Short mmCIF file of C-alpha atoms and ligand atoms in Angstrom, two decimals:
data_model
loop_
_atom_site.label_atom_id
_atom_site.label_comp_id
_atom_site.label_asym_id
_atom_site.label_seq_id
_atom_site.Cartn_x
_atom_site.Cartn_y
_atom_site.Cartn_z
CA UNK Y 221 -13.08 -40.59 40.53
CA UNK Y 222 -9.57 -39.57 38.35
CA UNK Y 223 -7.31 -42.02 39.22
CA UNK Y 224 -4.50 -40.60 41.52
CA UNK Y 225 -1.56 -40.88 38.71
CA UNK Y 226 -3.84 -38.98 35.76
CA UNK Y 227 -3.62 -35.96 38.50
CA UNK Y 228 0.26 -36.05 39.02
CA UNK Y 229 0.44 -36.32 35.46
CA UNK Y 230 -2.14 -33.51 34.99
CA UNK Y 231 -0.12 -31.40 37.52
CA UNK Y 232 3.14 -32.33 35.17
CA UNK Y 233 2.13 -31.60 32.05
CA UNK Y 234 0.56 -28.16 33.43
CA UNK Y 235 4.04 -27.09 35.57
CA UNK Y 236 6.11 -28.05 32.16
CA UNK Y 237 3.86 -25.59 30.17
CA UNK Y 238 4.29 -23.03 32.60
CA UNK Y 239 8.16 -23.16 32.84
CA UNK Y 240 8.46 -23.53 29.32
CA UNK Y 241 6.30 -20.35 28.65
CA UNK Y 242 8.97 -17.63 27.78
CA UNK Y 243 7.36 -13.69 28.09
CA UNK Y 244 6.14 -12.50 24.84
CA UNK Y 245 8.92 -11.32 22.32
CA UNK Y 246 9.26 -9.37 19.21
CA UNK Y 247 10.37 -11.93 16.20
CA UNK Y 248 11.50 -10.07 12.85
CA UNK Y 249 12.30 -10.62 9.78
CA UNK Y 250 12.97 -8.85 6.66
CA UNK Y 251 13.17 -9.87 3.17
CA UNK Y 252 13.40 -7.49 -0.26
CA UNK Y 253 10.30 -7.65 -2.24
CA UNK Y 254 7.09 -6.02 -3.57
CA UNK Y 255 10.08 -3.05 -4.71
CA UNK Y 256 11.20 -2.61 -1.27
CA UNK Y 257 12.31 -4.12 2.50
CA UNK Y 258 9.79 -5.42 3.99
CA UNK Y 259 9.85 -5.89 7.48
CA UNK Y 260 7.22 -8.45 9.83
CA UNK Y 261 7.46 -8.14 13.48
CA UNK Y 262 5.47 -10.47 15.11
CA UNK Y 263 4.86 -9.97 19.12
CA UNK Y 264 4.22 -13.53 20.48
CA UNK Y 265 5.24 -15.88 23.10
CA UNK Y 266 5.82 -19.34 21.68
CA UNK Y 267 8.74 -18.24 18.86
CA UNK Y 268 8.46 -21.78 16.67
CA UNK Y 269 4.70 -20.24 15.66
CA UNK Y 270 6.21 -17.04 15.41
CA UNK Y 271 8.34 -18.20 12.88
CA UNK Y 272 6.69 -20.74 11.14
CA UNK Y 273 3.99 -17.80 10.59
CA UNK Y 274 6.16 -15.39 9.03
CA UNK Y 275 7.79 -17.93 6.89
CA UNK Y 276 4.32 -18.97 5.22
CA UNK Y 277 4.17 -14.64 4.96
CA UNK Y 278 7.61 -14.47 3.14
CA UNK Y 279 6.26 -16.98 0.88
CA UNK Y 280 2.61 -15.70 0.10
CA UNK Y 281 4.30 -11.42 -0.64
CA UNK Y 282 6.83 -13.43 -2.57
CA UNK Y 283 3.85 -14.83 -4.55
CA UNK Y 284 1.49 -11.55 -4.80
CA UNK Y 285 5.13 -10.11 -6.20
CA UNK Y 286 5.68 -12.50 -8.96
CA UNK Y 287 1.97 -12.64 -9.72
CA UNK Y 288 1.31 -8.63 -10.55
CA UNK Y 289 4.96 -7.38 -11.65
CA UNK Y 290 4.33 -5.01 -14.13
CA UNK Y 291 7.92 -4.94 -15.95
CA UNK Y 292 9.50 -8.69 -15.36
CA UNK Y 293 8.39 -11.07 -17.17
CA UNK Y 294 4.83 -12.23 -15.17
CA UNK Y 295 1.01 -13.40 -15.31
CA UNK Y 296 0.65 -9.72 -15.09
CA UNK Y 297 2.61 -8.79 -18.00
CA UNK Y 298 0.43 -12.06 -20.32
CA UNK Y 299 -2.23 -10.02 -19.11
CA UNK Y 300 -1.34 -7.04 -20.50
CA UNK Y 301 -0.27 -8.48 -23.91
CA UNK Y 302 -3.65 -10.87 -24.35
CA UNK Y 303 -5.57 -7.51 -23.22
CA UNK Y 304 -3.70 -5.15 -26.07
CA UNK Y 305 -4.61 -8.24 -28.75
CA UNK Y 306 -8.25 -7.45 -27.83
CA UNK Y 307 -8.15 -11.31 -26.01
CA UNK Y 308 -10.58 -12.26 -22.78
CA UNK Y 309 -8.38 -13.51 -20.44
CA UNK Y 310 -9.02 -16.55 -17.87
CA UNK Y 311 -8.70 -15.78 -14.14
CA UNK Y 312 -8.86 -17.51 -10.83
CA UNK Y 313 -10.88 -16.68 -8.10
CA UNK Y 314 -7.86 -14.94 -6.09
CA UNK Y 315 -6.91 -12.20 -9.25
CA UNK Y 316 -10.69 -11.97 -9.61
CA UNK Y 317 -10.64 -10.42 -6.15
CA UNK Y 318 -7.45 -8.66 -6.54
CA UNK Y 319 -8.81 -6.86 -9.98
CA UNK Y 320 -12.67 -6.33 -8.70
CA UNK Y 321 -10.77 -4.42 -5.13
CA UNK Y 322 -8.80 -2.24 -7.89
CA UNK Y 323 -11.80 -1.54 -9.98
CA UNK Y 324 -14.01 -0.44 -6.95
CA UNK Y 325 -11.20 1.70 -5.29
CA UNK Y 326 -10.53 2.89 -9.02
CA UNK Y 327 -14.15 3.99 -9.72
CA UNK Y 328 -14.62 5.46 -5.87
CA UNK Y 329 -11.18 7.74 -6.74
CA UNK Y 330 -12.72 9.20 -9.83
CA UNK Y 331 -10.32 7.29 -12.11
CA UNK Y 332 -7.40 9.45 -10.35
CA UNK Y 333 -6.28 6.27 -8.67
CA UNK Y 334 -5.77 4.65 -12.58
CA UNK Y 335 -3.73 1.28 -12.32
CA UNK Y 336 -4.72 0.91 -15.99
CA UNK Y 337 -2.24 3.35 -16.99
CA UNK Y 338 0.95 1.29 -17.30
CA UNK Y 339 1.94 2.70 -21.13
CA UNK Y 340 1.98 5.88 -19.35
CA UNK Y 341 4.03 5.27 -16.85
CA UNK Y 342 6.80 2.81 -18.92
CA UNK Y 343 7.24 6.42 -20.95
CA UNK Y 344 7.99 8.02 -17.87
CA UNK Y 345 11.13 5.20 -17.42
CA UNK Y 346 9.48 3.73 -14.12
CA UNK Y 347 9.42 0.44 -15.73
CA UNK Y 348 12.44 -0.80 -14.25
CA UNK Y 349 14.26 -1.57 -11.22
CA UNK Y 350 17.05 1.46 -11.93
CA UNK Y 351 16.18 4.90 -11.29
CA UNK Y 352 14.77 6.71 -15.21
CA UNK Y 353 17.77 8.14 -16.95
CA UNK Y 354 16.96 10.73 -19.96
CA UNK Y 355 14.52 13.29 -21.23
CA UNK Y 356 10.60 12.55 -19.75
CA UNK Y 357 8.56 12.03 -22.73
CA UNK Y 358 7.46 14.23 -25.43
CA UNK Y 359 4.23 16.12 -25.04
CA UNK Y 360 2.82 14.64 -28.60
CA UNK Y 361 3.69 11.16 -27.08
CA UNK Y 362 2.05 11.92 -23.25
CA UNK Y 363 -1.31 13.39 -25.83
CA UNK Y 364 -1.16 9.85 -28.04
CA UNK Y 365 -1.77 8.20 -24.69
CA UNK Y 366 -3.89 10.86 -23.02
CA UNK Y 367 -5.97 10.44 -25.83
CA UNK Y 368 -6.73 6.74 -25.71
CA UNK Y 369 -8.29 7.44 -22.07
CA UNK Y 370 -7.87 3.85 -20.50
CA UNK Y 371 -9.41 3.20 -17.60
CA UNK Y 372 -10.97 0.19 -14.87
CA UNK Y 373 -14.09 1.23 -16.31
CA UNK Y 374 -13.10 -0.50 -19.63
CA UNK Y 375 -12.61 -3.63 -17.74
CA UNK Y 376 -15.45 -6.52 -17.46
CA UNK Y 377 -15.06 -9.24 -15.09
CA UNK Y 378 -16.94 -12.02 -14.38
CA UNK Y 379 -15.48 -14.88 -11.62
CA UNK Y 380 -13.32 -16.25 -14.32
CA UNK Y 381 -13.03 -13.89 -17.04
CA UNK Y 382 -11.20 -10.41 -17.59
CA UNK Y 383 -12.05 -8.42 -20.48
CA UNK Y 384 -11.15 -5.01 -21.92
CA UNK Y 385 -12.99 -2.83 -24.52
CA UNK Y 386 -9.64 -0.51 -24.87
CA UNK Y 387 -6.69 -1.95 -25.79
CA UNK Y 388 -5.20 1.32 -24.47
CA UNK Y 389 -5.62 -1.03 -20.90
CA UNK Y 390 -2.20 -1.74 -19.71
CA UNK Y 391 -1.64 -2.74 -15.94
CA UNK Y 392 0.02 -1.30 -13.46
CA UNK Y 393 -0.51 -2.38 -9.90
CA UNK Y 394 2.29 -0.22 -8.14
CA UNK Y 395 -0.38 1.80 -6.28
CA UNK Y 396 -2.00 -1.29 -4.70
CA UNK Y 397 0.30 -4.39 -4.70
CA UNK Y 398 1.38 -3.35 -1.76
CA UNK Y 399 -1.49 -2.33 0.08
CA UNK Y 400 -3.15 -5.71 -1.07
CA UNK Y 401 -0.06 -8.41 0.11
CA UNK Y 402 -0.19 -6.75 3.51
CA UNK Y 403 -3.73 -7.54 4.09
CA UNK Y 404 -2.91 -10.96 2.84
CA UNK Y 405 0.01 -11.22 5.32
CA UNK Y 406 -2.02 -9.96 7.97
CA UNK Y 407 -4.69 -12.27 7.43
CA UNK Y 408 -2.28 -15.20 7.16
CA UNK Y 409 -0.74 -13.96 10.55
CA UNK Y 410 -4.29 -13.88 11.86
CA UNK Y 411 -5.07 -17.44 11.14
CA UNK Y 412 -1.84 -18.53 12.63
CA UNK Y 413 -2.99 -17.05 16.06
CA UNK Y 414 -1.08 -14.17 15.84
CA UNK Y 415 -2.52 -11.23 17.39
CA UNK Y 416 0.09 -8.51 17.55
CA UNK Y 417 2.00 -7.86 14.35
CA UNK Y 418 3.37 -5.22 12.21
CA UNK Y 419 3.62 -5.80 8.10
CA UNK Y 420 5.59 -2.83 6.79
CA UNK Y 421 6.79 -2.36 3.16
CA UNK Y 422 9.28 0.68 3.01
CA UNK Y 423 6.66 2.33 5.58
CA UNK Y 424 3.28 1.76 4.30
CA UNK Y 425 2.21 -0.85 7.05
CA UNK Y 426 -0.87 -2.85 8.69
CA UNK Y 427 -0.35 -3.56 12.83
CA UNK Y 428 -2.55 -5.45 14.23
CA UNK Y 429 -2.68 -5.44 18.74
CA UNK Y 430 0.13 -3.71 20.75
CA UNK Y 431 3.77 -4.14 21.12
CA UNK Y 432 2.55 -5.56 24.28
CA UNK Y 433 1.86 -3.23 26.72
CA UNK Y 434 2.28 -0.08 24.23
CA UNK Y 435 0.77 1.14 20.80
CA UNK Y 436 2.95 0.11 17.59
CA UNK Y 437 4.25 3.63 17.06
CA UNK Y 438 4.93 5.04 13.69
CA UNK Y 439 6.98 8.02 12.03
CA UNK Y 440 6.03 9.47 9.07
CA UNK Y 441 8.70 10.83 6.73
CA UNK Y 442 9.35 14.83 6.04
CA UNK Y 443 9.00 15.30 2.83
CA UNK Y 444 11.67 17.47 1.87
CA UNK Y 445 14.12 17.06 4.82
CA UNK Y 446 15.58 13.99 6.86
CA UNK Y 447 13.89 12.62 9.70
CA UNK Y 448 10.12 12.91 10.69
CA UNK Y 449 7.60 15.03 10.51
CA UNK Y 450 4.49 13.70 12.43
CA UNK Y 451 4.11 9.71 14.14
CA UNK Y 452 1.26 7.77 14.72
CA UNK Y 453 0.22 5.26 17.32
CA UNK Y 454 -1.92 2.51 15.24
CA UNK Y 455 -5.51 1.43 17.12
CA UNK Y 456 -5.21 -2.32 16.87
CA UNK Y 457 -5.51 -3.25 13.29
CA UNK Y 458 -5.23 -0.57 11.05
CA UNK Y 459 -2.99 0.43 8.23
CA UNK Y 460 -0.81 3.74 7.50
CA UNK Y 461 -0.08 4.34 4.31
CA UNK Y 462 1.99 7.66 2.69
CA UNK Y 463 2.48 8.53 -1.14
CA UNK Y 464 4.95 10.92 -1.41
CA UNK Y 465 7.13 12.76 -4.59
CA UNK Y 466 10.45 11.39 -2.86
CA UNK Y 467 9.86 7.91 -3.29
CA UNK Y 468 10.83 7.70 -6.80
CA UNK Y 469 11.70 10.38 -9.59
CA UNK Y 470 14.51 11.44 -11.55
CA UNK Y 471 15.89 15.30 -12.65
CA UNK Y 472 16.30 16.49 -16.01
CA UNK Y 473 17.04 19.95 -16.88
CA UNK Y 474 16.62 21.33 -13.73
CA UNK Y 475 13.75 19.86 -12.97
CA UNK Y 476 12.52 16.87 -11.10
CA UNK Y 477 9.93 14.73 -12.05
CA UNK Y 478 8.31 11.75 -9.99
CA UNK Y 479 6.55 8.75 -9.95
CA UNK Y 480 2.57 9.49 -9.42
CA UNK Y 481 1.43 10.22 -12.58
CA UNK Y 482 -2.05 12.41 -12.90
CA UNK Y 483 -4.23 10.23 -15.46
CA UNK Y 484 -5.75 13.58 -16.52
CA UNK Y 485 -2.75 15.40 -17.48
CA UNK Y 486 -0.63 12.26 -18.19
CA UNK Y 487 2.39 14.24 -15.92
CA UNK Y 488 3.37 13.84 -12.32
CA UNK Y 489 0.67 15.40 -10.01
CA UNK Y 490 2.24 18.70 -8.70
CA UNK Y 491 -0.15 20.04 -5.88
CA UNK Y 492 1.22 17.86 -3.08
CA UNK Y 493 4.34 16.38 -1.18
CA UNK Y 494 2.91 13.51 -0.08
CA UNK Y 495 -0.20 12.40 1.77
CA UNK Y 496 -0.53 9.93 4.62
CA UNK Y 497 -3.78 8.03 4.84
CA UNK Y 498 -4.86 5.89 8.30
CA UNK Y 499 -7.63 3.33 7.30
CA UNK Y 500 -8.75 -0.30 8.39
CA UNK Y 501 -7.60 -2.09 5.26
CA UNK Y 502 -4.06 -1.33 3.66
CA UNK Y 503 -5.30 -1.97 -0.48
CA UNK Y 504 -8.00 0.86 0.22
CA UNK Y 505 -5.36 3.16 2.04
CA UNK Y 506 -2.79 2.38 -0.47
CA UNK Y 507 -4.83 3.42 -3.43
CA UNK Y 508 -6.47 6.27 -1.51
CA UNK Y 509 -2.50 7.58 -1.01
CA UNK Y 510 -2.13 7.68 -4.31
CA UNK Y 511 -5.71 9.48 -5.42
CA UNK Y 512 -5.36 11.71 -2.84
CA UNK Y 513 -1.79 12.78 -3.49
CA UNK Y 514 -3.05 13.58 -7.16
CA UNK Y 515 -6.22 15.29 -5.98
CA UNK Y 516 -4.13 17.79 -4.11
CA UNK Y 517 -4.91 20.84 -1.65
CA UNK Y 518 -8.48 21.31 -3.49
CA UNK Y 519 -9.91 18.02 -4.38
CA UNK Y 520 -9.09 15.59 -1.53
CA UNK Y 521 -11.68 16.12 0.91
CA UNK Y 522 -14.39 15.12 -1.89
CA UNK Y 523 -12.42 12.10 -3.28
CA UNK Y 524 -11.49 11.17 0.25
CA UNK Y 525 -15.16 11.32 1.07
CA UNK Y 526 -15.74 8.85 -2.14
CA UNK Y 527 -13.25 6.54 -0.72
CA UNK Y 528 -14.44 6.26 2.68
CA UNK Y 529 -11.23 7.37 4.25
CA UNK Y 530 -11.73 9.97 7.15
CA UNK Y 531 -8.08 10.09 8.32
CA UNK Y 532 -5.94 11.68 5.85
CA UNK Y 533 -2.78 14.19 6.27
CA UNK Y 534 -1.71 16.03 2.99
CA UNK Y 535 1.50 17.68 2.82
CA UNK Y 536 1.35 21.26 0.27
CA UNK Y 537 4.56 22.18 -1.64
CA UNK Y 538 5.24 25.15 1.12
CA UNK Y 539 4.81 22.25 3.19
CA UNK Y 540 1.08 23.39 4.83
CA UNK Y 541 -0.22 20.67 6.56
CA UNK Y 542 -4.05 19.56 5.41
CA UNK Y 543 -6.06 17.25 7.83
CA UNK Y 544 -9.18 15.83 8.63
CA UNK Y 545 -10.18 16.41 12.02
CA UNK Y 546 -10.07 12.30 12.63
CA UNK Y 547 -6.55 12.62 11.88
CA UNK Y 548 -5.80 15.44 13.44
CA UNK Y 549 -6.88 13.87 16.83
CA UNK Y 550 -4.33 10.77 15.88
CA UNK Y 551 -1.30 12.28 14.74
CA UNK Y 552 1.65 13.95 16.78
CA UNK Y 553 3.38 16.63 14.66
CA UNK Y 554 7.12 16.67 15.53
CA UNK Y 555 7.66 19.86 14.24
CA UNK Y 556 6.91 23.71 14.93
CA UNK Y 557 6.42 26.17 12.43
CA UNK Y 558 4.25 24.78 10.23
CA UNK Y 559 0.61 26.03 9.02
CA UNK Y 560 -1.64 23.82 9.46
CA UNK Y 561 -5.27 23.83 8.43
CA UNK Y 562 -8.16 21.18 9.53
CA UNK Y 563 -10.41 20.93 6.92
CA UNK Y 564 -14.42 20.19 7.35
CA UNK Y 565 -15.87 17.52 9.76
CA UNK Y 566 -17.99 15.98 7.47
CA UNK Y 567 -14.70 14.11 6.48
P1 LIG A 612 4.79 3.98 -3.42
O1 LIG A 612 4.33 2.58 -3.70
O2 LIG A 612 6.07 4.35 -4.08
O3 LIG A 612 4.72 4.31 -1.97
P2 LIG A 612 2.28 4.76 -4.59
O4 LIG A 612 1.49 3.82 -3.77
O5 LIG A 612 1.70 6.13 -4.70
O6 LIG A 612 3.74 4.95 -4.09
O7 LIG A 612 2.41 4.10 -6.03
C1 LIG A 612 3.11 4.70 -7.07
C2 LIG A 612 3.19 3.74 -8.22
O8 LIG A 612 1.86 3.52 -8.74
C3 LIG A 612 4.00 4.23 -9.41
O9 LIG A 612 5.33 3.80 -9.33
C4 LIG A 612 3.28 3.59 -10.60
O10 LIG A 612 3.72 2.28 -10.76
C5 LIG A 612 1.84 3.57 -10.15
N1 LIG A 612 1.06 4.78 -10.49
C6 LIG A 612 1.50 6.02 -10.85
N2 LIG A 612 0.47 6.85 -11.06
C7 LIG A 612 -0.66 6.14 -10.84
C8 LIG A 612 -2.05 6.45 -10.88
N3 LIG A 612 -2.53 7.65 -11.21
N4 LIG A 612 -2.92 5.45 -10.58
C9 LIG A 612 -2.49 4.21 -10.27
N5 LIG A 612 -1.20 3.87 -10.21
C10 LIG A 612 -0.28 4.81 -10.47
MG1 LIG A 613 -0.50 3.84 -3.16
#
């Protein structure tokens, strides 16, 4: 039999918990990185975890950001430069990962989704934290590069090599950086016994659970005006993610010209706004943003169909709303007097 003092003790110990046990709570916190304000909610009751979770999540974007930065000095850009000498480059087991994910997603998108095409987009002036100021770059300059036709096909890897037959390769993870630290940070907040969470990087985002006893709840921007134009309510863990021609671009001449760049004309893709893309994992809905957006109104039911992604919104320049019919069912439209057209079901 339990001795009579292990039971009052028992009964202590249990009572403490219980009065200790404050209800569930949101914890934030925000920091600047990846090339924008990212912002972790975490909904949980003990707020030391909380913390201590989010702090080992600040540390590990801080570390995917230093790691792939395509125009500070980085591993990424000794990449780069080894790769233009012709060099085989050593790699760990984590860039491994991170390079085999881009060269899957890469060859699934048809090349459009082309993070190989980093000359390319240092013409266009996006190689910097500023906003490009000037001319874009000469047509005979955009052909030079067109011409050397780089690609993730070029790339071999084995677990610890990385090697190019193009020297045209030049790196440019902007299209998937993101996508890929919020899965990390999700995972991280996984393993910490976090089960309701938000990651979200100027927008793009991964929830995981409920803002306990409701749906994390989403707006997605309008494209040309201020304020929203549709929200979502994420499904446990899944990620949103939305490439549009606002995020960055500069005007010249009259004319504005942005930061997507379409590998096969070596100019800013021109048959969309911006498309929004719900998927499990944030690195596939990231780059599937970005190949979609240059696919535009014709080819992004096929590409999307490459990808795997069944839940994708694309945005027309006389703003006509494209869906799947999966995304359709998920999405609230906040405004009227729109077209919209549902495309196929085989999506
Ligand atoms: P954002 O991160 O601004 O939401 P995207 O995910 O669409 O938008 O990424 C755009 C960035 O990706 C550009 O700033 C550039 O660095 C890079 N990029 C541009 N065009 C391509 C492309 N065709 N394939 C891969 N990366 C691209
Ligand atoms: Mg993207």
């Amino acid at each position: 039999m339990k001795p009579r003092w292990l039971s009052l003790l028992l009964i202590a110990t249990l009572s403490f918990t219980a009065c200790s046990e404050a209800p569930p709570q949101v914890h934030k916190a925000k920091l600047f990185t990846l090339g924008t304000l990212v912002d972790i909610s975490v909904f949980h009751q003990e707020k030391a975890a909380a913390l201590q979770a989010v702090t080992i999540v600040e540390t590990e974007l801080e570390t995917i950001n230093r790691q792939w930065h395509a125009w500070r000095d980085s591993p990424l850009t000794q990449i780069n430069q080894q790769l233009a000498q012709g060099k085989t480059v050593t790699i760990d087991s984590t860039s491994h990962h991170f390079l085999q994910q881009a060269q899957t997603l890469a060859a699934n998108s048809d090349q459009l989704f082309n993070p190989t095409i980093g000359s390319l987009i240092e013409q266009w002036g996006f190689h910097s934290d500023d906003r490009p100021d000037g001319a874009p770059p000469s047509k005979d300059r955009i052909d030079t590069a067109l011409k050397q036709v780089p690609s993730m096909a070029n790339i071999t890897l084995t677990t610890t090599t990385l090697a190019s037959n193009n020297p045209a390769v030049q790196f440019d993870f902007g299209a998937f950086g993101k996508g890929y630290a919020i899965d990390r940070a999700v995972e991280t907040l996984k393993l910490a016994g976090i089960k309701n969470a938000i990651v979200n990087a100027g927008g793009d985002l991964r929830t995981i659970g409920s803002k306990g006893d409701r749906p994390w709840r989403i707006g997605i921007r309008h494209p040309t005006a201020a304020g929203v134009i549709a929200s979502i309510e994420t499904d446990g863990d899944e990620s949103v993610f939305t490439s549009g021609n606002y995020e960055r671009f500069f005007d010249f001449d009259g004319s504005r010209y942005h930061h997507i760049i379409d590998p096969r004309s070596g100019y800013p893709a021109n048959d969309a706004l911006s498309v929004t893309v719900i998927h499990h994992n944030a690195a596939t809905a990231d780059a599937a943003a970005t190949a979609l957006f240059i696919a535009g109104t014709t080819q992004w039911p096929q590409i999307a169909k490459q990808m795997g992604i069944d839940k994708v919104m694309l945005i027309g320049n006389d703003l006509t709303i494209y869906m799947t019919q999966k995304m359709a069912q998920r999405i609230h439209l906040e405004i009227d007097n729109t077209q919209i057209k549902i495309i196929g079901d085989e999506t």
